[in-house]
mmCIF file of C-alpha atoms in Angstrom:
data_model
loop_
_atom_site.group_PDB
_atom_site.id
_atom_site.type_symbol
_atom_site.label_atom_id
_atom_site.label_comp_id
_atom_site.label_asym_id
_atom_site.label_seq_id
_atom_site.Cartn_x
_atom_site.Cartn_y
_atom_site.Cartn_z
ATOM 1 C CA UNK A 1 78.609 97.845 98.637
ATOM 2 C CA UNK A 2 81.877 96.257 97.612
ATOM 3 C CA UNK A 3 82.819 93.179 99.650
ATOM 4 C CA UNK A 4 86.294 91.623 99.460
ATOM 5 C CA UNK A 5 86.933 88.032 100.528
ATOM 6 C CA UNK A 6 90.237 86.223 100.905
ATOM 7 C CA UNK A 7 90.566 82.472 100.991
ATOM 8 C CA UNK A 8 92.153 80.707 102.758
ATOM 9 C CA UNK A 9 92.317 82.628 106.040
ATOM 10 C CA UNK A 10 95.520 80.796 106.931
ATOM 11 C CA UNK A 11 97.964 78.678 104.997
ATOM 12 C CA UNK A 12 101.012 76.678 106.052
ATOM 13 C CA UNK A 13 103.399 75.287 103.455
ATOM 14 C CA UNK A 14 106.886 73.775 103.398
ATOM 15 C CA UNK A 15 109.739 75.866 102.072
ATOM 16 C CA UNK A 16 110.182 75.755 98.308
ATOM 17 C CA UNK A 17 106.544 75.185 97.472
ATOM 18 C CA UNK A 18 104.720 77.359 94.937
ATOM 19 C CA UNK A 19 101.457 78.746 96.303
ATOM 20 C CA UNK A 20 98.393 80.766 95.357
ATOM 21 C CA UNK A 21 96.428 83.192 97.490
ATOM 22 C CA UNK A 22 92.925 84.096 96.407
ATOM 23 C CA UNK A 23 90.956 87.329 96.553
ATOM 24 C CA UNK A 24 87.396 87.822 95.346
ATOM 25 C CA UNK A 25 85.269 90.962 95.156
ATOM 26 C CA UNK A 26 81.552 91.404 94.607
ATOM 27 C CA UNK A 27 81.470 94.443 92.297
ATOM 28 C CA UNK A 28 83.572 94.291 89.119
ATOM 29 C CA UNK A 29 83.521 98.090 88.738
ATOM 30 C CA UNK A 30 86.953 98.655 90.211
ATOM 31 C CA UNK A 31 89.644 101.231 89.560
ATOM 32 C CA UNK A 32 92.488 99.021 90.696
ATOM 33 C CA UNK A 33 93.463 96.225 93.082
ATOM 34 C CA UNK A 34 96.456 96.206 95.390
ATOM 35 C CA UNK A 35 98.203 93.380 97.240
ATOM 36 C CA UNK A 36 99.943 94.168 100.520
ATOM 37 C CA UNK A 37 102.166 92.272 102.890
ATOM 38 C CA UNK A 38 102.039 92.868 106.655
ATOM 39 C CA UNK A 39 104.468 91.492 109.203
ATOM 40 C CA UNK A 40 103.187 91.213 112.804
ATOM 41 C CA UNK A 41 102.825 94.629 114.438
ATOM 42 C CA UNK A 42 104.157 96.424 111.363
ATOM 43 C CA UNK A 43 102.729 98.596 108.626
ATOM 44 C CA UNK A 44 101.528 97.488 105.201
ATOM 45 C CA UNK A 45 104.042 97.029 102.403
ATOM 46 C CA UNK A 46 102.663 97.328 98.893
ATOM 47 C CA UNK A 47 103.576 94.318 96.755
ATOM 48 C CA UNK A 48 101.720 94.814 93.505
ATOM 49 C CA UNK A 49 99.194 97.280 92.103
ATOM 50 C CA UNK A 50 97.033 96.139 89.181
ATOM 51 C CA UNK A 51 95.030 98.729 87.261
ATOM 52 C CA UNK A 52 91.595 97.714 85.984
ATOM 53 C CA UNK A 53 92.877 97.594 82.400
ATOM 54 C CA UNK A 54 95.671 95.160 83.280
ATOM 55 C CA UNK A 55 95.557 91.383 83.558
ATOM 56 C CA UNK A 56 98.624 90.804 85.685
ATOM 57 C CA UNK A 57 101.667 92.312 87.354
ATOM 58 C CA UNK A 58 104.945 90.663 88.297
ATOM 59 C CA UNK A 59 107.645 91.483 90.804
ATOM 60 C CA UNK A 60 110.407 88.960 91.392
ATOM 61 C CA UNK A 61 108.851 85.729 92.670
ATOM 62 C CA UNK A 62 105.415 87.328 92.894
ATOM 63 C CA UNK A 63 102.783 87.385 90.196
ATOM 64 C CA UNK A 64 99.310 88.852 90.635
ATOM 65 C CA UNK A 65 96.500 88.329 88.169
ATOM 66 C CA UNK A 66 93.209 90.133 87.811
ATOM 67 C CA UNK A 67 89.991 88.864 86.246
ATOM 68 C CA UNK A 68 87.598 91.764 86.662
ATOM 69 C CA UNK A 69 84.623 90.087 85.026
ATOM 70 C CA UNK A 70 84.663 87.198 87.462
ATOM 71 C CA UNK A 71 85.643 89.393 90.427
ATOM 72 C CA UNK A 72 88.834 87.521 91.205
ATOM 73 C CA UNK A 73 92.520 88.098 91.759
ATOM 74 C CA UNK A 74 95.267 85.653 92.653
ATOM 75 C CA UNK A 75 98.692 86.207 94.128
ATOM 76 C CA UNK A 76 101.162 83.538 93.062
ATOM 77 C CA UNK A 77 104.335 83.110 95.107
ATOM 78 C CA UNK A 78 107.031 80.956 93.539
ATOM 79 C CA UNK A 79 109.577 78.943 95.499
ATOM 80 C CA UNK A 80 108.337 80.116 98.904
ATOM 81 C CA UNK A 81 110.827 80.962 101.644
ATOM 82 C CA UNK A 82 110.463 81.277 105.439
ATOM 83 C CA UNK A 83 110.920 85.041 104.981
ATOM 84 C CA UNK A 84 107.647 85.095 103.035
ATOM 85 C CA UNK A 85 105.763 84.312 106.258
ATOM 86 C CA UNK A 86 103.378 87.223 106.841
ATOM 87 C CA UNK A 87 99.768 88.259 106.367
ATOM 88 C CA UNK A 88 98.827 89.103 102.796
ATOM 89 C CA UNK A 89 96.002 91.602 102.272
ATOM 90 C CA UNK A 90 94.088 92.282 99.092
ATOM 91 C CA UNK A 91 92.431 95.701 98.670
ATOM 92 C CA UNK A 92 90.130 97.032 95.986
ATOM 93 C CA UNK A 93 89.560 100.669 94.997
ATOM 94 C CA UNK A 94 86.092 100.998 93.428
ATOM 95 C CA UNK A 95 85.585 103.345 90.475
ATOM 96 C CA UNK A 96 82.476 104.941 91.969
ATOM 97 C CA UNK A 97 84.260 107.400 94.241
ATOM 98 C CA UNK A 98 84.295 105.122 97.249
ATOM 99 C CA UNK A 99 87.342 104.430 99.370
ATOM 100 C CA UNK A 100 89.459 101.290 99.224
ATOM 101 C CA UNK A 101 88.058 98.080 100.700
ATOM 102 C CA UNK A 102 90.279 95.457 102.358
ATOM 103 C CA UNK A 103 89.913 91.720 102.523
ATOM 104 C CA UNK A 104 90.481 90.080 105.912
ATOM 105 C CA UNK A 105 93.858 88.719 104.799
ATOM 106 C CA UNK A 106 95.585 85.358 104.466
ATOM 107 C CA UNK A 107 98.096 84.455 107.159
ATOM 108 C CA UNK A 108 100.939 82.568 105.476
ATOM 109 C CA UNK A 109 103.498 80.430 107.290
ATOM 110 C CA UNK A 110 106.381 78.930 105.326
ATOM 111 C CA UNK A 111 108.138 76.199 107.307
ATOM 112 C CA UNK A 112 111.869 75.550 106.855
ATOM 113 C CA UNK B 1 111.239 109.984 98.675
ATOM 114 C CA UNK B 2 108.644 107.208 98.409
ATOM 115 C CA UNK B 3 107.836 106.770 102.071
ATOM 116 C CA UNK B 4 105.240 107.653 104.628
ATOM 117 C CA UNK B 5 106.895 108.327 107.980
ATOM 118 C CA UNK B 6 105.011 107.886 111.235
ATOM 119 C CA UNK B 7 106.130 108.930 114.698
ATOM 120 C CA UNK B 8 106.314 107.720 117.351
ATOM 121 C CA UNK B 9 106.579 103.995 116.648
ATOM 122 C CA UNK B 10 105.289 103.095 120.097
ATOM 123 C CA UNK B 11 103.203 105.099 122.569
ATOM 124 C CA UNK B 12 101.894 104.258 126.020
ATOM 125 C CA UNK B 13 99.465 106.749 127.484
ATOM 126 C CA UNK B 14 97.137 107.037 130.432
ATOM 127 C CA UNK B 15 93.443 107.653 130.015
ATOM 128 C CA UNK B 16 93.817 111.294 131.099
ATOM 129 C CA UNK B 17 96.776 112.102 128.866
ATOM 130 C CA UNK B 18 96.877 114.146 125.680
ATOM 131 C CA UNK B 19 99.198 112.935 122.956
ATOM 132 C CA UNK B 20 99.592 113.281 119.197
ATOM 133 C CA UNK B 21 100.546 110.948 116.373
ATOM 134 C CA UNK B 22 102.382 112.393 113.403
ATOM 135 C CA UNK B 23 102.501 111.345 109.754
ATOM 136 C CA UNK B 24 104.592 112.869 106.976
ATOM 137 C CA UNK B 25 104.992 112.248 103.242
ATOM 138 C CA UNK B 26 106.926 114.077 100.548
ATOM 139 C CA UNK B 27 105.592 112.312 97.468
ATOM 140 C CA UNK B 28 103.251 115.128 96.528
ATOM 141 C CA UNK B 29 100.241 112.999 97.398
ATOM 142 C CA UNK B 30 97.074 115.042 97.972
ATOM 143 C CA UNK B 31 95.076 112.502 99.976
ATOM 144 C CA UNK B 32 96.043 111.221 103.402
ATOM 145 C CA UNK B 33 94.338 108.696 105.635
ATOM 146 C CA UNK B 34 94.237 107.446 109.203
ATOM 147 C CA UNK B 35 93.428 103.790 109.798
ATOM 148 C CA UNK B 36 92.995 101.830 113.024
ATOM 149 C CA UNK B 37 93.950 98.155 113.103
ATOM 150 C CA UNK B 38 93.213 95.652 115.843
ATOM 151 C CA UNK B 39 95.080 92.362 116.062
ATOM 152 C CA UNK B 40 94.327 89.893 113.260
ATOM 153 C CA UNK B 41 91.842 92.280 111.619
ATOM 154 C CA UNK B 42 92.166 94.383 108.462
ATOM 155 C CA UNK B 43 92.687 98.127 108.843
ATOM 156 C CA UNK B 44 89.545 100.220 109.466
ATOM 157 C CA UNK B 45 89.279 103.669 107.918
ATOM 158 C CA UNK B 46 88.990 106.533 110.413
ATOM 159 C CA UNK B 47 89.620 109.790 108.548
ATOM 160 C CA UNK B 48 90.358 110.960 105.016
ATOM 161 C CA UNK B 49 91.910 114.292 104.082
ATOM 162 C CA UNK B 50 91.788 115.373 100.462
ATOM 163 C CA UNK B 51 93.657 118.539 99.473
ATOM 164 C CA UNK B 52 94.063 119.291 103.188
ATOM 165 C CA UNK B 53 90.328 119.221 103.845
ATOM 166 C CA UNK B 54 88.592 116.595 105.920
ATOM 167 C CA UNK B 55 86.560 114.515 103.501
ATOM 168 C CA UNK B 56 85.324 111.731 105.692
ATOM 169 C CA UNK B 57 85.020 110.882 109.350
ATOM 170 C CA UNK B 58 83.909 107.321 109.788
ATOM 171 C CA UNK B 59 81.895 107.958 112.970
ATOM 172 C CA UNK B 60 85.045 108.157 115.031
ATOM 173 C CA UNK B 61 84.646 109.300 118.689
ATOM 174 C CA UNK B 62 85.594 112.908 119.379
ATOM 175 C CA UNK B 63 88.482 111.814 121.598
ATOM 176 C CA UNK B 64 90.296 111.359 118.277
ATOM 177 C CA UNK B 65 90.924 114.682 116.528
ATOM 178 C CA UNK B 66 92.672 114.818 113.140
ATOM 179 C CA UNK B 67 94.563 117.780 111.770
ATOM 180 C CA UNK B 68 96.192 118.446 108.405
ATOM 181 C CA UNK B 69 98.504 121.482 108.783
ATOM 182 C CA UNK B 70 99.776 121.243 105.186
ATOM 183 C CA UNK B 71 99.847 118.901 102.213
ATOM 184 C CA UNK B 72 102.710 116.840 103.677
ATOM 185 C CA UNK B 73 101.645 116.484 107.290
ATOM 186 C CA UNK B 74 98.830 114.708 109.066
ATOM 187 C CA UNK B 75 98.361 114.601 112.815
ATOM 188 C CA UNK B 76 96.031 112.641 115.058
ATOM 189 C CA UNK B 77 95.437 114.230 118.442
ATOM 190 C CA UNK B 78 94.429 111.873 121.235
ATOM 191 C CA UNK B 79 92.654 112.818 124.463
ATOM 192 C CA UNK B 80 90.879 110.840 127.158
ATOM 193 C CA UNK B 81 91.269 107.543 125.363
ATOM 194 C CA UNK B 82 89.949 104.224 126.606
ATOM 195 C CA UNK B 83 91.844 100.928 126.906
ATOM 196 C CA UNK B 84 89.848 99.581 123.931
ATOM 197 C CA UNK B 85 91.480 102.259 121.779
ATOM 198 C CA UNK B 86 94.750 100.352 122.068
ATOM 199 C CA UNK B 87 95.647 99.356 118.502
ATOM 200 C CA UNK B 88 98.040 99.911 115.621
ATOM 201 C CA UNK B 89 97.359 103.284 113.988
ATOM 202 C CA UNK B 90 98.342 103.487 110.359
ATOM 203 C CA UNK B 91 98.744 106.494 108.112
ATOM 204 C CA UNK B 92 98.541 106.213 104.327
ATOM 205 C CA UNK B 93 98.614 108.486 101.312
ATOM 206 C CA UNK B 94 97.557 108.382 97.655
ATOM 207 C CA UNK B 95 98.060 110.662 94.671
ATOM 208 C CA UNK B 96 94.388 111.634 94.833
ATOM 209 C CA UNK B 97 91.561 110.402 97.023
ATOM 210 C CA UNK B 98 90.130 107.792 94.653
ATOM 211 C CA UNK B 99 93.265 106.993 92.632
ATOM 212 C CA UNK B 100 94.262 103.904 94.623
ATOM 213 C CA UNK B 101 97.900 102.960 94.900
ATOM 214 C CA UNK B 102 98.219 103.428 98.640
ATOM 215 C CA UNK B 103 101.506 103.942 100.464
ATOM 216 C CA UNK B 104 101.350 103.086 104.152
ATOM 217 C CA UNK B 105 103.552 104.106 107.028
ATOM 218 C CA UNK B 106 104.975 101.619 109.513
ATOM 219 C CA UNK B 107 102.365 102.525 112.108
ATOM 220 C CA UNK B 108 102.201 103.643 115.731
ATOM 221 C CA UNK B 109 101.543 100.932 118.286
ATOM 222 C CA UNK B 110 99.325 102.642 120.893
ATOM 223 C CA UNK B 111 98.669 101.208 124.334
ATOM 224 C CA UNK B 112 96.189 102.954 126.634
ATOM 225 C CA UNK B 113 96.602 102.095 130.305
#
């Protein structure tokens, strides 16, 4: 059964710092991996979707990489801003007809 | 239209009430999902509809009753809920059930009193 782990559980950084959030998964047989952002009490906003054949995706200050063979993905946030404060969730869709699996999330605080 | 719309945004109900949550998408997605999320936890899958048929029910109590009237609409009927059912209820959709690329709604914050 696919397990998804996110480290660290919480992260606090000063504004302007570049940072990396980590996601690992136990079974490399995935269809794709998706990074979400969630503000308190709100729904999930999709940030980046990486297909299994891709190595990375970029959107603005965000860059997500995927290393399927090692079961790892990273979300890189450049020049962090207080508005980036949120919980970031990684989710994996396996390619064996099982539903998406979430990590527990990383709670990010960017201090002015 | 690239959104999943959920109504209402907030709901307070008594344990004897009957209420419904509504979810709508017009992206042509053929799979729709209900998730339950407690504070500081990831979303937990409740129900999956694929091509308007219930594909999975993750051992959810019968006081939660899903309905998919058509390919764009998904309802969750609530009856005789317990205070521990208070949570954020999220709807999502995908092109097909195992295609990934989920679009989530903004959720319904449910409080059972």
